[in-house]
């Protein structure tokens, strides 16, 4: 008579990935359901501290992600790059999963190693719907990344006047400076976004009527060609920093 054996569902490969990691990465929802029903570990970490939920979102396997979320997977685990499941959902521009994660207690303000909250990452991805949703959930519009680049600066650098408008509605500090001494207005000049530059100036003129602490000099300056050239040389390449590489790997 053959002896009944029990298979270890949580056995890992050389990179500490389990069967659940592989099923999620390849979009095998039926296998994910089977493994979950067999009580495999939901939040097991691979070699880069990525959970199966993160792999599902990284590989844009929404059905697998939903199964894990509904089964109680932890949305706030952080990988070696500081990213959570929400960062992966935002990077994949999956609004429905972002909504679901936040409804399940995901941290809306967690920063990865680049200093990006989900809102800052959504702005860099020019994901207008996700930005709008996060702002309605009171995401901090004054958050800054590791270069002290604000949400407004990121919106300006990525040329999205719509997102610039959304951020301005949050009464952010338009005169804030990053580690390079750049402001949102200076980035608009450096990037040659005349329409956004004008948008910012109009906003500054509007708030200057209600504040005696505004800076008339910067608020009315249109910027000279010489200033634009100087600022362009100083513009740091933040638009393509490490977060994309870490989320894509």
CSV table of C-alpha atoms in Angstrom, one decimal, residues 46-195:
chain,number,residue,atom,x,y,z
A,46,UNK,CA,11.0,36.2,-3.1
A,47,UNK,CA,14.6,37.3,-3.2
A,48,UNK,CA,13.6,40.9,-3.7
A,49,UNK,CA,10.9,40.8,-1.0
A,50,UNK,CA,8.2,40.8,-3.6
A,51,UNK,CA,5.0,39.0,-2.7
A,52,UNK,CA,2.8,37.1,-5.2
A,53,UNK,CA,0.5,40.1,-5.2
A,54,UNK,CA,3.3,42.3,-6.3
A,55,UNK,CA,4.2,39.9,-9.1
A,56,UNK,CA,0.6,39.8,-10.3
A,57,UNK,CA,0.5,43.6,-10.5
A,58,UNK,CA,4.0,43.9,-12.0
A,59,UNK,CA,2.9,41.5,-14.7
A,60,UNK,CA,-0.5,43.1,-15.1
A,61,UNK,CA,-2.4,40.0,-14.1
A,62,UNK,CA,-5.5,41.7,-12.6
A,63,UNK,CA,-7.5,38.5,-12.1
A,64,UNK,CA,-4.7,37.0,-10.0
A,65,UNK,CA,-4.3,40.2,-8.0
A,66,UNK,CA,-8.0,40.3,-7.2
A,67,UNK,CA,-8.0,36.7,-6.0
A,68,UNK,CA,-5.1,37.5,-3.6
A,69,UNK,CA,-6.6,40.8,-2.4
A,70,UNK,CA,-10.0,39.1,-1.7
A,71,UNK,CA,-8.1,36.3,0.1
A,72,UNK,CA,-6.5,38.8,2.5
A,73,UNK,CA,-3.1,39.3,1.0
A,74,UNK,CA,-1.2,42.1,2.8
A,75,UNK,CA,-1.1,45.3,0.6
A,76,UNK,CA,1.5,47.1,2.7
A,77,UNK,CA,4.5,44.7,2.5
A,78,UNK,CA,7.5,46.6,1.1
A,79,UNK,CA,10.0,45.2,-1.4
A,80,UNK,CA,13.7,45.9,-1.4
A,81,UNK,CA,13.1,49.1,-3.4
A,82,UNK,CA,10.5,50.3,-1.0
A,83,UNK,CA,7.6,49.7,-3.3
A,84,UNK,CA,4.2,48.3,-2.1
A,85,UNK,CA,1.4,46.7,-4.0
A,86,UNK,CA,-0.1,50.2,-4.5
A,87,UNK,CA,3.1,51.4,-6.3
A,88,UNK,CA,2.9,48.4,-8.6
A,89,UNK,CA,-0.8,49.1,-9.3
A,90,UNK,CA,-0.1,52.8,-10.0
A,91,UNK,CA,2.8,52.0,-12.2
A,92,UNK,CA,0.6,49.6,-14.2
A,93,UNK,CA,-2.0,52.4,-14.4
A,94,UNK,CA,-4.7,50.1,-13.0
A,95,UNK,CA,-7.2,52.4,-11.3
A,96,UNK,CA,-9.6,49.6,-10.3
A,97,UNK,CA,-6.9,47.7,-8.4
A,98,UNK,CA,-5.7,51.0,-6.8
A,99,UNK,CA,-9.2,51.6,-5.6
A,100,UNK,CA,-9.5,48.1,-4.2
A,101,UNK,CA,-6.2,48.2,-2.4
A,102,UNK,CA,-7.0,51.4,-0.7
A,103,UNK,CA,-10.4,50.0,0.4
A,104,UNK,CA,-8.5,47.1,2.0
A,105,UNK,CA,-6.2,49.4,4.1
A,106,UNK,CA,-3.3,50.0,1.8
A,107,UNK,CA,-1.1,53.0,2.9
A,108,UNK,CA,-1.7,55.9,0.6
A,109,UNK,CA,1.4,57.8,1.8
A,110,UNK,CA,4.1,55.2,1.8
A,111,UNK,CA,7.3,56.2,0.0
A,112,UNK,CA,9.7,54.0,-2.0
A,113,UNK,CA,13.4,54.5,-2.0
A,114,UNK,CA,13.1,57.2,-4.7
A,115,UNK,CA,10.8,59.0,-2.3
A,116,UNK,CA,7.7,58.5,-4.4
A,117,UNK,CA,4.3,58.1,-2.8
A,118,UNK,CA,1.6,56.5,-5.0
A,119,UNK,CA,0.5,60.1,-5.9
A,120,UNK,CA,3.9,61.2,-7.0
A,121,UNK,CA,4.3,58.0,-9.1
A,122,UNK,CA,0.9,58.5,-10.7
A,123,UNK,CA,1.9,62.1,-11.6
A,124,UNK,CA,5.1,60.8,-13.2
A,125,UNK,CA,3.1,58.3,-15.2
A,126,UNK,CA,0.7,61.1,-16.2
A,127,UNK,CA,-2.2,58.9,-15.0
A,128,UNK,CA,-4.8,61.6,-14.7
A,129,UNK,CA,-7.6,59.3,-13.4
A,130,UNK,CA,-5.4,57.8,-10.7
A,131,UNK,CA,-4.1,61.2,-9.7
A,132,UNK,CA,-7.7,62.6,-9.4
A,133,UNK,CA,-8.8,59.5,-7.4
A,134,UNK,CA,-5.8,59.7,-5.0
A,135,UNK,CA,-6.4,63.4,-4.4
A,136,UNK,CA,-10.1,62.7,-3.6
A,137,UNK,CA,-8.7,60.2,-1.0
A,138,UNK,CA,-6.7,63.1,0.6
A,139,UNK,CA,-3.3,62.0,-0.7
A,140,UNK,CA,-0.7,64.5,0.4
A,141,UNK,CA,-0.2,66.9,-2.5
A,142,UNK,CA,2.8,68.5,-0.6
A,143,UNK,CA,4.8,65.3,-0.5
A,144,UNK,CA,8.3,65.5,-1.9
A,145,UNK,CA,10.7,62.9,-3.3
A,146,UNK,CA,14.3,62.3,-2.3
A,147,UNK,CA,15.3,65.4,-4.4
A,148,UNK,CA,12.6,67.5,-2.6
A,149,UNK,CA,10.8,67.6,-5.9
A,150,UNK,CA,7.1,68.3,-5.3
A,151,UNK,CA,4.0,66.9,-6.9
A,152,UNK,CA,3.6,70.2,-8.8
A,153,UNK,CA,7.2,70.1,-10.1
A,154,UNK,CA,6.7,66.6,-11.3
A,155,UNK,CA,3.4,67.5,-13.0
A,156,UNK,CA,5.2,70.4,-14.7
A,157,UNK,CA,8.2,68.4,-15.8
A,158,UNK,CA,6.0,65.8,-17.4
A,159,UNK,CA,4.1,68.4,-19.3
A,160,UNK,CA,0.6,67.7,-18.0
A,161,UNK,CA,-1.4,70.9,-17.7
A,162,UNK,CA,-4.4,68.9,-16.5
A,163,UNK,CA,-2.5,67.4,-13.6
A,164,UNK,CA,-0.9,70.7,-12.9
A,165,UNK,CA,-4.4,72.1,-12.5
A,166,UNK,CA,-5.5,69.3,-10.2
A,167,UNK,CA,-2.4,69.9,-7.9
A,168,UNK,CA,-2.9,73.6,-7.9
A,169,UNK,CA,-6.4,73.1,-6.5
A,170,UNK,CA,-4.8,71.5,-3.4
A,171,UNK,CA,-3.3,74.9,-2.4
A,172,UNK,CA,0.3,73.7,-2.7
A,173,UNK,CA,3.4,75.9,-2.2
A,174,UNK,CA,4.2,77.1,-5.7
A,175,UNK,CA,7.4,78.7,-4.6
A,176,UNK,CA,8.9,75.5,-3.0
A,177,UNK,CA,12.4,74.6,-4.1
A,178,UNK,CA,14.0,71.2,-4.7
A,179,UNK,CA,17.6,70.3,-3.9
A,180,UNK,CA,18.8,72.0,-7.1
A,181,UNK,CA,17.0,75.3,-6.2
A,182,UNK,CA,14.4,74.8,-8.9
A,183,UNK,CA,10.8,75.8,-8.5
A,184,UNK,CA,7.8,74.7,-10.5
A,185,UNK,CA,7.9,78.0,-12.5
A,186,UNK,CA,11.6,77.5,-13.3
A,187,UNK,CA,11.0,74.0,-14.5
A,188,UNK,CA,8.3,75.2,-16.8
A,189,UNK,CA,10.7,77.7,-18.3
A,190,UNK,CA,13.6,75.1,-18.5
A,191,UNK,CA,11.3,72.5,-20.2
A,192,UNK,CA,9.9,75.1,-22.6
A,193,UNK,CA,6.3,74.5,-21.5
A,194,UNK,CA,5.0,77.9,-22.3
A,195,UNK,CA,1.4,77.0,-21.7
